[in-house]
XYZ file of C-alpha atoms in Angstrom:
653
model
C -50.641 52.803 35.781
C -47.500 54.912 35.997
C -45.260 53.880 38.872
C -43.585 56.940 40.389
C -41.907 55.408 43.427
C -38.178 56.114 43.483
C -35.330 54.746 45.574
C -32.096 56.715 45.611
C -28.947 57.147 47.627
C -28.352 60.237 49.697
C -25.795 61.489 52.186
C -26.957 63.114 55.416
C -24.475 65.403 57.110
C -25.263 65.758 60.809
C -23.452 66.762 63.976
C -22.485 63.231 64.973
C -20.429 61.535 67.654
C -17.979 58.767 66.813
C -19.196 55.232 67.521
C -15.685 54.062 68.314
C -14.607 50.436 68.777
C -16.632 47.747 70.498
C -15.603 46.525 73.937
C -13.147 43.648 73.265
C -14.053 41.755 76.481
C -16.776 39.102 76.195
C -19.891 40.134 78.199
C -19.968 37.351 80.789
C -22.078 39.017 83.464
C -25.858 38.654 83.700
C -27.763 41.048 81.506
C -28.327 44.462 83.082
C -31.787 45.099 81.702
C -34.313 47.431 83.318
C -37.396 45.877 81.731
C -38.054 43.192 84.336
C -40.966 43.156 86.710
C -41.246 42.677 90.430
C -42.255 39.052 91.115
C -45.218 40.168 93.237
C -46.856 41.627 90.112
C -47.102 38.264 88.331
C -50.216 37.113 90.177
C -53.489 37.881 88.453
C -52.040 38.512 84.998
C -53.784 37.163 81.877
C -52.652 33.577 81.342
C -50.924 34.120 77.988
C -49.198 37.218 79.293
C -47.922 35.460 82.413
C -46.623 32.570 80.303
C -44.797 34.871 77.898
C -43.320 36.953 80.716
C -41.530 33.830 81.920
C -40.655 32.403 78.504
C -36.879 32.248 78.069
C -35.894 35.795 79.051
C -32.495 36.794 77.752
C -29.776 36.252 80.344
C -26.661 36.980 78.326
C -25.518 39.245 75.517
C -23.234 36.606 74.058
C -22.235 36.264 71.273
C -22.770 40.024 70.791
C -20.231 42.494 72.128
C -20.893 45.638 74.131
C -20.687 48.887 72.171
C -19.289 51.460 74.598
C -16.539 53.141 72.580
C -18.578 56.192 71.556
C -18.097 59.711 72.858
C -20.052 62.965 73.054
C -17.898 65.062 70.720
C -20.177 65.880 67.804
C -18.740 67.068 64.520
C -20.309 67.232 61.043
C -20.147 63.715 59.652
C -21.604 62.098 56.534
C -24.137 59.292 57.050
C -25.170 57.099 54.133
C -28.930 57.155 53.575
C -31.441 55.545 51.242
C -34.525 57.506 50.238
C -37.774 55.952 49.049
C -40.410 58.403 47.848
C -43.482 58.912 45.712
C -45.362 62.162 45.120
C -46.864 61.988 48.642
C -44.229 60.698 51.069
C -40.462 60.657 51.410
C -38.865 58.149 53.798
C -35.167 58.487 54.645
C -33.533 55.266 55.855
C -30.126 54.787 57.527
C -28.966 51.290 56.473
C -25.698 51.587 58.397
C -27.494 52.393 61.658
C -30.032 49.620 62.134
C -32.078 50.471 59.044
C -33.874 53.177 60.993
C -36.304 55.496 59.205
C -34.830 58.843 60.249
C -37.495 60.953 58.547
C -40.976 60.521 57.072
C -41.988 63.682 55.250
C -45.513 64.310 53.949
C -44.763 66.185 50.737
C -48.116 67.933 50.044
C -48.108 69.641 53.453
C -44.363 69.712 54.125
C -44.974 68.126 57.552
C -42.381 65.884 59.189
C -44.426 63.048 60.683
C -41.699 61.759 63.019
C -39.401 63.222 65.612
C -36.306 63.780 63.496
C -33.237 64.021 65.696
C -30.984 66.819 64.402
C -27.883 64.998 65.716
C -26.495 61.487 65.942
C -25.633 60.881 69.584
C -25.229 57.302 70.845
C -26.280 56.560 74.414
C -26.401 53.400 76.527
C -29.965 52.213 75.862
C -29.549 49.229 73.549
C -29.144 45.765 75.037
C -25.475 46.018 74.080
C -24.968 49.722 74.648
C -24.967 52.194 71.768
C -28.408 53.427 70.679
C -29.747 56.745 69.416
C -33.119 58.454 69.493
C -35.511 59.516 66.752
C -37.348 58.048 63.769
C -38.696 54.504 63.444
C -36.510 51.684 64.736
C -36.937 47.948 64.263
C -36.462 46.095 67.558
C -35.817 42.388 67.225
C -34.075 40.017 69.616
C -35.157 40.334 73.222
C -36.701 42.704 75.729
C -35.075 46.093 75.137
C -33.556 47.980 72.223
C -31.988 45.703 69.627
C -28.250 45.048 69.514
C -28.465 46.124 65.854
C -29.351 49.733 66.778
C -26.043 51.070 65.465
C -25.094 48.216 63.118
C -25.286 47.961 59.335
C -28.055 45.976 57.637
C -28.115 44.509 54.157
C -30.247 46.558 51.743
C -31.353 46.101 48.138
C -33.967 46.980 45.555
C -36.751 44.442 45.144
C -39.863 44.494 42.923
C -42.872 45.737 44.898
C -46.323 44.090 44.814
C -47.652 46.779 42.450
C -44.741 46.444 40.027
C -42.786 49.373 41.386
C -39.707 49.283 43.593
C -39.391 48.136 47.166
C -36.504 48.704 49.584
C -35.558 45.532 51.444
C -33.537 45.527 54.663
C -32.367 42.243 56.209
C -29.912 40.793 58.699
C -29.147 37.895 61.010
C -30.180 38.627 64.610
C -27.500 36.942 66.728
C -29.063 36.798 70.203
C -31.755 34.391 68.989
C -30.065 33.310 65.716
C -32.962 34.447 63.516
C -32.938 36.022 60.043
C -35.432 38.823 59.443
C -36.411 41.283 56.739
C -38.170 44.637 56.512
C -39.671 45.591 53.123
C -40.593 49.246 52.514
C -42.713 50.457 49.625
C -45.059 53.249 48.618
C -48.053 52.279 46.500
C -48.631 54.744 43.681
C -50.299 57.885 45.036
C -50.419 56.521 48.578
C -50.113 58.678 51.687
C -48.993 55.575 53.591
C -45.634 53.894 53.731
C -46.172 50.128 53.679
C -43.801 47.943 55.687
C -43.782 44.168 55.377
C -41.888 42.354 58.130
C -40.912 38.698 58.294
C -38.988 36.827 60.999
C -37.947 33.250 60.207
C -36.907 30.394 62.449
C -34.814 27.963 60.377
C -33.941 25.828 63.415
C -35.357 22.434 64.355
C -36.496 23.806 67.717
C -38.834 26.591 68.858
C -37.202 29.943 69.507
C -38.355 32.869 71.684
C -39.112 35.856 69.472
C -39.471 39.561 70.120
C -40.427 42.507 67.926
C -41.418 46.102 68.552
C -41.513 48.921 66.018
C -40.636 52.102 67.943
C -41.838 55.397 66.481
C -40.468 58.653 67.891
C -42.824 61.638 67.592
C -42.709 65.123 69.137
C -44.041 64.972 72.694
C -46.417 67.924 72.305
C -49.080 65.496 71.140
C -52.083 63.563 72.355
C -51.699 59.838 71.817
C -54.812 57.913 70.789
C -55.292 54.133 70.725
C -58.415 51.921 70.834
C -58.150 50.990 74.513
C -59.815 51.737 77.824
C -57.027 50.207 79.935
C -53.244 49.970 79.859
C -50.450 48.169 81.663
C -48.261 50.764 83.362
C -44.569 49.954 83.832
C -42.024 52.371 85.274
C -38.418 52.309 86.404
C -39.504 51.098 89.832
C -40.206 47.827 87.898
C -43.844 47.526 88.933
C -46.467 46.373 86.424
C -50.085 47.316 87.043
C -53.307 47.797 85.117
C -54.516 51.418 84.926
C -57.476 53.134 83.245
C -57.069 55.106 80.013
C -56.891 58.038 79.484
C -56.630 59.176 83.124
C -55.585 57.847 86.491
C -54.616 59.642 89.694
C -56.422 62.627 88.215
C -53.965 63.020 85.306
C -54.686 62.475 81.607
C -51.687 60.331 80.685
C -52.374 60.435 76.932
C -50.627 63.827 76.887
C -46.960 62.814 77.313
C -45.926 65.959 79.169
C -48.549 65.331 81.869
C -46.754 62.285 83.275
C -44.257 63.147 86.031
C -41.853 60.247 85.433
C -40.592 58.095 82.605
C -43.012 55.230 82.030
C -44.455 52.722 79.565
C -48.190 52.447 78.911
C -49.021 49.183 77.118
C -52.548 49.546 75.774
C -55.007 46.678 76.200
C -56.507 46.659 72.697
C -59.611 44.387 72.700
C -59.557 41.277 70.523
C -61.147 41.944 67.164
C -60.486 45.673 67.321
C -58.368 47.245 64.619
C -54.726 47.669 65.675
C -53.602 51.299 65.456
C -52.022 54.159 67.403
C -51.794 57.862 66.566
C -50.078 60.983 67.893
C -51.833 64.250 67.001
C -50.962 67.886 67.726
C -53.404 70.492 68.986
C -54.421 71.232 65.413
C -55.393 67.605 64.871
C -52.453 66.751 62.601
C -49.973 63.960 63.120
C -48.941 60.368 62.451
C -50.912 57.138 62.595
C -49.507 53.618 62.557
C -51.685 50.587 61.848
C -51.042 46.945 61.008
C -52.455 43.510 60.430
C -53.553 41.843 63.654
C -50.425 39.727 64.259
C -48.741 42.889 65.545
C -51.113 43.072 68.486
C -49.412 45.341 71.056
C -49.510 49.144 71.227
C -47.554 51.312 73.628
C -46.794 54.876 74.647
C -43.433 55.698 76.219
C -42.956 59.051 77.942
C -39.925 60.657 79.563
C -41.995 62.604 82.077
C -41.826 66.227 83.122
C -39.456 65.928 86.113
C -35.801 66.906 86.030
C -34.369 63.452 85.294
C -36.567 62.881 82.256
C -35.845 66.348 80.904
C -32.120 65.766 81.352
C -32.289 62.571 79.330
C -34.091 64.453 76.554
C -31.227 66.965 76.412
C -28.659 64.160 76.595
C -29.992 62.445 73.472
C -30.102 65.525 71.238
C -29.261 69.243 71.251
C -30.697 71.257 74.153
C -33.531 73.484 72.996
C -34.564 71.337 70.034
C -37.708 69.855 71.634
C -38.436 66.523 73.212
C -40.096 63.373 71.988
C -42.183 60.430 73.094
C -42.559 57.040 71.435
C -45.592 55.234 70.105
C -44.890 51.585 69.494
C -46.305 48.349 68.089
C -45.240 44.817 69.006
C -45.933 41.097 68.848
C -47.089 40.833 72.472
C -49.094 42.947 74.903
C -45.939 44.251 76.571
C -42.219 44.499 75.967
C -41.643 42.230 78.944
C -42.739 39.172 76.952
C -41.329 36.835 74.328
C -43.499 34.808 71.967
C -42.816 31.279 70.780
C -41.822 30.841 67.141
C -42.170 27.203 66.220
C -39.434 25.184 64.537
C -38.930 25.836 60.826
C -41.701 28.436 60.758
C -42.050 32.175 60.306
C -44.143 35.105 61.460
C -45.012 38.059 59.236
C -47.252 41.104 59.150
C -47.782 44.418 57.420
C -47.554 47.881 58.946
C -48.605 51.228 57.462
C -47.421 54.701 58.459
C -48.929 57.957 57.303
C -50.575 61.284 58.157
C -53.840 61.514 60.064
C -56.083 64.529 60.569
C -58.621 64.154 63.368
C -59.718 66.135 66.457
C -57.543 64.814 69.325
C -59.122 66.537 72.312
C -62.339 66.033 74.208
C -63.964 62.949 75.657
C -61.775 59.862 75.147
C -64.234 57.489 73.518
C -65.373 60.152 71.067
C -61.802 61.187 70.181
C -60.777 57.560 69.574
C -63.878 56.869 67.494
C -63.358 59.984 65.360
C -59.722 59.061 64.722
C -60.598 55.465 63.876
C -63.319 56.559 61.466
C -60.922 58.979 59.816
C -58.305 56.233 59.518
C -60.873 53.916 57.959
C -61.747 56.576 55.380
C -58.128 57.172 54.287
C -56.805 53.600 54.724
C -59.523 50.971 55.184
C -58.675 47.985 57.323
C -59.522 45.704 54.410
C -56.986 47.471 52.216
C -54.235 46.753 54.748
C -55.157 43.064 54.690
C -55.162 43.112 50.882
C -51.756 44.800 50.815
C -50.373 42.147 53.157
C -51.737 39.350 50.956
C -50.223 41.009 47.881
C -46.837 41.463 49.558
C -46.426 37.997 51.023
C -45.543 36.271 47.705
C -42.988 39.038 47.078
C -41.210 38.340 50.362
C -39.287 35.497 48.684
C -38.296 37.568 45.631
C -34.535 37.683 45.327
C -33.031 41.167 45.701
C -31.803 43.119 42.722
C -29.274 45.914 43.091
C -27.455 45.705 46.418
C -27.549 49.098 48.120
C -25.802 48.338 51.428
C -24.013 45.408 53.058
C -24.497 44.186 56.613
C -22.449 41.704 58.619
C -21.033 38.340 57.622
C -22.592 36.400 60.516
C -25.614 35.330 58.488
C -23.359 34.041 55.740
C -21.447 31.945 58.287
C -24.657 30.382 59.627
C -25.982 29.667 56.138
C -22.632 28.107 55.211
C -22.736 25.934 58.329
C -26.310 24.676 57.947
C -26.850 25.035 54.175
C -30.118 26.835 54.837
C -32.215 28.096 51.949
C -33.648 31.530 52.772
C -35.331 32.914 49.651
C -35.435 36.681 49.565
C -32.672 37.227 52.124
C -29.362 36.024 50.700
C -26.310 35.843 52.920
C -23.543 35.243 50.360
C -20.057 34.033 51.263
C -18.704 37.274 49.824
C -19.919 39.040 52.992
C -17.698 36.928 55.269
C -15.020 39.077 56.861
C -12.153 39.017 59.318
C -14.409 38.387 62.319
C -15.833 35.232 60.740
C -12.528 33.902 59.316
C -11.427 31.716 62.275
C -14.914 30.226 62.611
C -15.048 29.429 58.927
C -11.721 27.645 59.393
C -13.141 25.701 62.344
C -16.098 24.707 60.191
C -13.825 23.652 57.310
C -11.033 21.881 59.186
C -12.350 21.159 62.672
C -9.591 23.281 64.190
C -9.710 26.878 65.433
C -6.578 28.630 64.166
C -4.228 30.287 66.623
C -3.809 34.058 66.112
C -0.899 34.949 63.871
C -0.004 38.033 65.885
C -0.466 39.246 69.429
C -3.832 40.929 69.733
C -7.018 40.677 71.843
C -9.091 37.551 71.129
C -11.855 37.858 68.593
C -15.551 37.241 69.126
C -16.758 33.911 70.504
C -19.650 31.960 68.996
C -21.701 30.285 71.703
C -24.621 28.466 70.065
C -24.742 24.706 70.815
C -23.465 23.671 67.382
C -20.408 25.928 67.682
C -19.773 24.807 71.240
C -19.837 21.190 70.066
C -17.221 21.996 67.423
C -15.002 23.710 70.002
C -15.239 20.689 72.302
C -13.981 18.347 69.581
C -11.308 20.726 68.207
C -7.646 20.358 69.215
C -7.279 21.769 72.725
C -5.035 24.755 72.032
C -5.000 27.676 74.517
C -6.973 29.827 72.076
C -9.597 27.117 71.643
C -9.837 26.525 75.390
C -10.438 30.240 75.949
C -13.300 30.342 73.429
C -14.693 27.033 74.670
C -14.805 28.459 78.188
C -16.830 31.453 77.004
C -19.290 29.153 75.190
C -19.589 26.881 78.238
C -20.166 29.867 80.500
C -22.958 31.053 78.203
C -24.533 27.586 78.376
C -24.563 27.748 82.178
C -21.821 25.155 82.646
C -19.669 27.385 84.795
C -17.503 24.695 86.352
C -16.441 23.447 82.928
C -15.847 27.023 81.789
C -13.499 27.638 84.689
C -11.603 24.430 83.909
C -11.255 25.436 80.254
C -9.845 28.854 81.186
C -7.477 27.269 83.709
C -6.201 24.897 81.007
C -5.743 27.853 78.652
C -3.517 29.552 81.241
C -1.066 26.671 81.284
C 0.244 27.263 77.755
C -1.228 30.574 76.560
C 1.218 33.294 75.489
C -1.380 35.851 76.622
C -2.624 35.277 80.164
C -4.908 38.268 80.616
C -7.927 37.054 78.547
C -8.405 33.900 80.636
C -7.411 35.624 83.895
C -10.123 38.210 83.311
C -12.700 35.481 82.639
C -11.683 33.688 85.829
C -11.973 36.969 87.737
C -15.560 37.372 86.539
C -16.271 33.790 87.587
C -14.857 34.562 91.041
C -17.053 37.637 91.359
C -20.165 35.753 90.307
C -19.446 33.104 92.960
C -18.808 35.727 95.671
C -15.004 35.421 95.876
C -14.265 39.123 95.516
C -10.746 39.127 97.011
C -9.609 36.397 94.635
C -11.309 38.228 91.782
C -9.381 41.373 92.648
C -6.106 39.421 92.618
C -6.862 37.944 89.216
C -7.939 41.283 87.812
C -4.733 42.906 89.022
C -2.664 40.109 87.448
C -4.649 40.335 84.213
C -4.177 44.096 83.935
C -0.466 43.767 84.657
C -0.121 41.098 81.948
C -2.052 43.224 79.470
C 0.119 46.275 80.082
C 3.229 44.163 79.383
C 1.705 42.702 76.221
C 0.210 45.876 74.725
C 1.883 46.586 71.414
C 0.790 50.174 70.696
C -1.678 52.896 71.595
C -3.923 52.263 68.609
C -7.687 51.965 68.783
C -7.855 48.227 69.521
C -5.290 48.165 72.323
C -6.604 51.391 73.842
C -10.106 49.900 73.908
C -9.033 46.725 75.697
C -6.826 48.574 78.209
C -9.720 50.917 79.006
C -12.209 48.040 79.338
C -10.004 45.857 81.508
C -8.737 48.863 83.460
C -12.284 49.878 84.347
C -13.236 46.394 85.525
C -10.003 46.101 87.506
C -10.520 49.440 89.229
C -14.074 48.515 90.167
C -12.989 45.106 91.504
C -10.190 46.610 93.612
C -12.376 49.396 94.990
C -14.992 46.827 95.932
C -12.534 45.173 98.332
C -11.077 48.527 99.463
C -7.618 48.004 97.952
C -7.142 51.661 97.187
C -3.371 51.586 96.779
C -3.639 48.853 94.132
C -6.473 50.769 92.457
C -4.305 53.910 92.357
C -1.523 51.909 90.716
C -3.928 50.761 88.001
C -5.190 54.315 87.534
C -1.655 55.589 87.049
C -1.029 53.070 84.237
C -4.070 54.136 82.211
C -3.436 56.282 79.159
C -4.021 60.001 79.778
C -6.709 60.069 77.059
C -8.553 57.250 78.838
C -8.332 58.981 82.220
C -9.991 62.051 80.687
C -13.117 60.122 79.666
C -16.225 60.825 81.714
C -16.593 57.238 82.926
C -13.055 57.330 84.274
C -13.515 60.772 85.830
C -16.389 59.216 87.772
C -14.120 56.327 88.783
C -11.474 58.839 89.824
C -13.978 60.512 92.144
C -14.805 57.108 93.660
C -11.111 56.363 94.101
C -10.449 59.720 95.743
C -13.334 59.205 98.145
C -12.041 55.704 98.977
C -8.635 57.237 99.701
C -10.246 59.571 102.242
C -10.096 62.659 100.016
C -13.726 63.794 99.733
C -12.810 67.394 98.897
C -10.775 66.211 95.906
C -13.612 63.904 94.865
C -16.032 66.826 95.054
C -13.639 68.877 92.940
C -13.970 66.314 90.155
C -17.722 66.954 90.101
C -17.234 70.721 90.269
C -14.833 70.618 87.315
C -17.538 68.900 85.291
C -17.589 65.680 83.300
C -19.995 63.676 81.142
C -20.250 59.881 81.348
C -20.907 59.132 77.678
C -21.981 55.536 78.348
C -24.296 56.291 81.291
C -26.740 53.369 81.336
C -30.479 53.836 81.128
C -31.683 53.771 84.730
C -28.141 53.928 86.159
C -27.997 55.695 89.535
C -24.225 55.796 90.132
C -23.937 59.572 89.811
C -26.664 60.284 92.341
C -25.401 57.722 94.847
C -21.829 59.014 94.753
C -22.976 62.630 95.033
C -25.028 61.742 98.121
C -21.891 60.308 99.735
C -20.066 63.576 99.120
C -22.623 66.167 100.179
C -26.144 66.883 101.373
C -26.596 69.453 98.605
C -29.178 68.772 95.860
C -27.876 66.815 92.896
C -26.865 69.316 90.161
C -29.185 69.326 87.162
C -26.397 68.289 84.785
C -25.960 65.050 86.774
C -29.656 64.376 87.391
C -30.669 61.354 85.310
C -33.006 59.877 87.925
C -36.012 58.078 86.474
C -37.690 56.504 89.523
C -40.281 58.324 91.639
C -38.721 57.228 94.925
C -35.431 58.876 93.990
C -36.806 62.274 93.001
C-alpha cells in the first residue's frame, strides 16, 4: 500500500488582531462563568447528570492568567500552520492557537466542511479571556472554552497506525493539572480525518475532567443527531428538557430559527451510535462521529435577534456569514465534569468528514437516512477498529518536533518524575516563567526578583503551596504564598501572608491589591477603595517605563481601582486615577466605557452620552456581559444602538 498522507508547514496570512500581553494581576475573584444553572432546575435530573453537575465545578482561574491585552485593530499577520492531507482531505492546524483545525477541505469537491473564519479576532469567551471563532477547537479543563484557546501546543510527527504519518498535539492543562494529546491522521484514501484523544491523570487522587470538541459550521444548515429530546440551556441559566426537532412551534434544528443564543444538548439513547451532522439545503455538509466514550452531542446557536447577530459580526468581518457549532463531549452537557480516577486515563477516537444525505422532511426519516449514509461511508465497526489500532500508537515517542508549547508540563514532570510515554515535556522547554519555581524545587527557596517588575505567575497546587510554606519567608514568597492560600480557600491565612509581605516588600502595590480584593470579597468596600488607591499610587511611583509589561499592569490595576472607587461614589479620587492613566490606555474601549460611568457619577450625563455618540468598542466585552445596556438605560430612554447591542437573554430583548 502506498501511503500518501503528508504533513507540511504553512504560513497563513490573515487580517489579525494583536493578542497583546496577559493581565499581570492574579485572578483572585470567583470565576465569572455563564454556564451555571439555576438551582431550581436540579430536581428531577437523571442521577448521573445531577451528580456530575455538582462535581467540583471550577471556582478559580488560578494558576492561569487572564488574557485581556488584545485589541480590535486587524492587520495582515502571518500565522504558523501545519497541514495534514491525503488525496481526499486537507486539514489546516494552528499549533500556536490551541491546536485548532482552522480548515477541513474536501479535495474532490472543493468544499470547505467547516466555518473558516477569514480573520483572527480574539474575544472574551474563553475561561481566561481571549478566544476566537471558527474551525474545530479542543476544549479541556472545565465548563467553558479552554484557557488554551490562544496558547501554543507542542506538535510533532508520529508514525500513524497504518504506517503513514500522524500529527500529534499535546500540552499540560493547568486548571486541572492534566496532560493530554490529540493525534490527527488520514488513512490512505479516506474521506475522514481520524482524531485520537487521550487525557491522563498522573496524580494519586481522582480529578474532575472535562472535554468538548467544538465544530464551527455555517449556520445555513440543518443539524441532525440521533435524538428525540434535548436539554435546552440559554443565557437566562435555565436547564430544561425539550422535544427535538421542534418546540413552541419552531423547528430548532435550523439554527436561524431560534430567536436567542442557546445550547441544545441532545439526549442520545444508550447503545445508539454517537454522531452529529450539519447539512445544507442540497444535502451536503459535515458529519462527526466517535467511539461511545464521547457520549454528548450539542448544537449551539446565536439566534436571529439583534444581540446574536451583533456577536456574529463582532467575531469576524461583517457580511461574511454566520456560524453555529456542533459539538461532542464526555458528558451529556457542558455543565458537568466527569471523574477521572487516580493514575488512569480516558481516550476515544473521533472522525470528521463529508456527508451527503437529504436533511429535510420528517425528523425520524431524515435522521435514519443520514445514519444509514454514514454507516455506508464509515461503518461504526471501522471506527472501533481504528480506535483499537491507534491506542498502541498513543505511547509512540514523537519524531520531528514541529511546534513547542509551554514549559509548565516540563516543570511538573521534573517535580514528580512522571513517565508519560508519547507526550514528552523536556527540560529544554522550561522558560523564564518557570525559572523561579524550578529554583524553589531545587533549593527550597523562591528567589527574589533581580529587578523591579510585576510579580510573575503563582503556582497554587497543594504540592507547590507546601513548598512555599516551608521556604524562607521573604516578601516575595509571602506574596505568592498568599495567592496559593487564597486559591485553597484559606482566606484568613492569605490575608496574613500579604500583610507580612507589606512589612518588608520594596513593592507594596502587589500585596495591597490582593488585600483590596480580599476586602471586597468580605464586603468592606470602603477599605478596599482605600487600599486600591494606595496600590495604584505606589505602582505609579514604581513604574519604570511605558513598555508593554508596565503599561499592562497600570491598565489592569487602574481599571480595578476606578471600579472600586466608583462603587463607593468617590468620584474625585476616581478622576485623579483617570488622569494618571496613559493616554493610550484611556483611548481603549474598556476605558471609554469607564469614562462614561465616571462622567455620569460626576453628574455629567450629557458628557457621558457624548462618549457613546463618539463611538467606542470594548474589545474584551465578556460573553453575556450587560454593562453597555445597563449604562445606556441610565442615560436615556432611547433604544440601545445596534452597535452596542450584545444582549443574549430573552428578558432583556
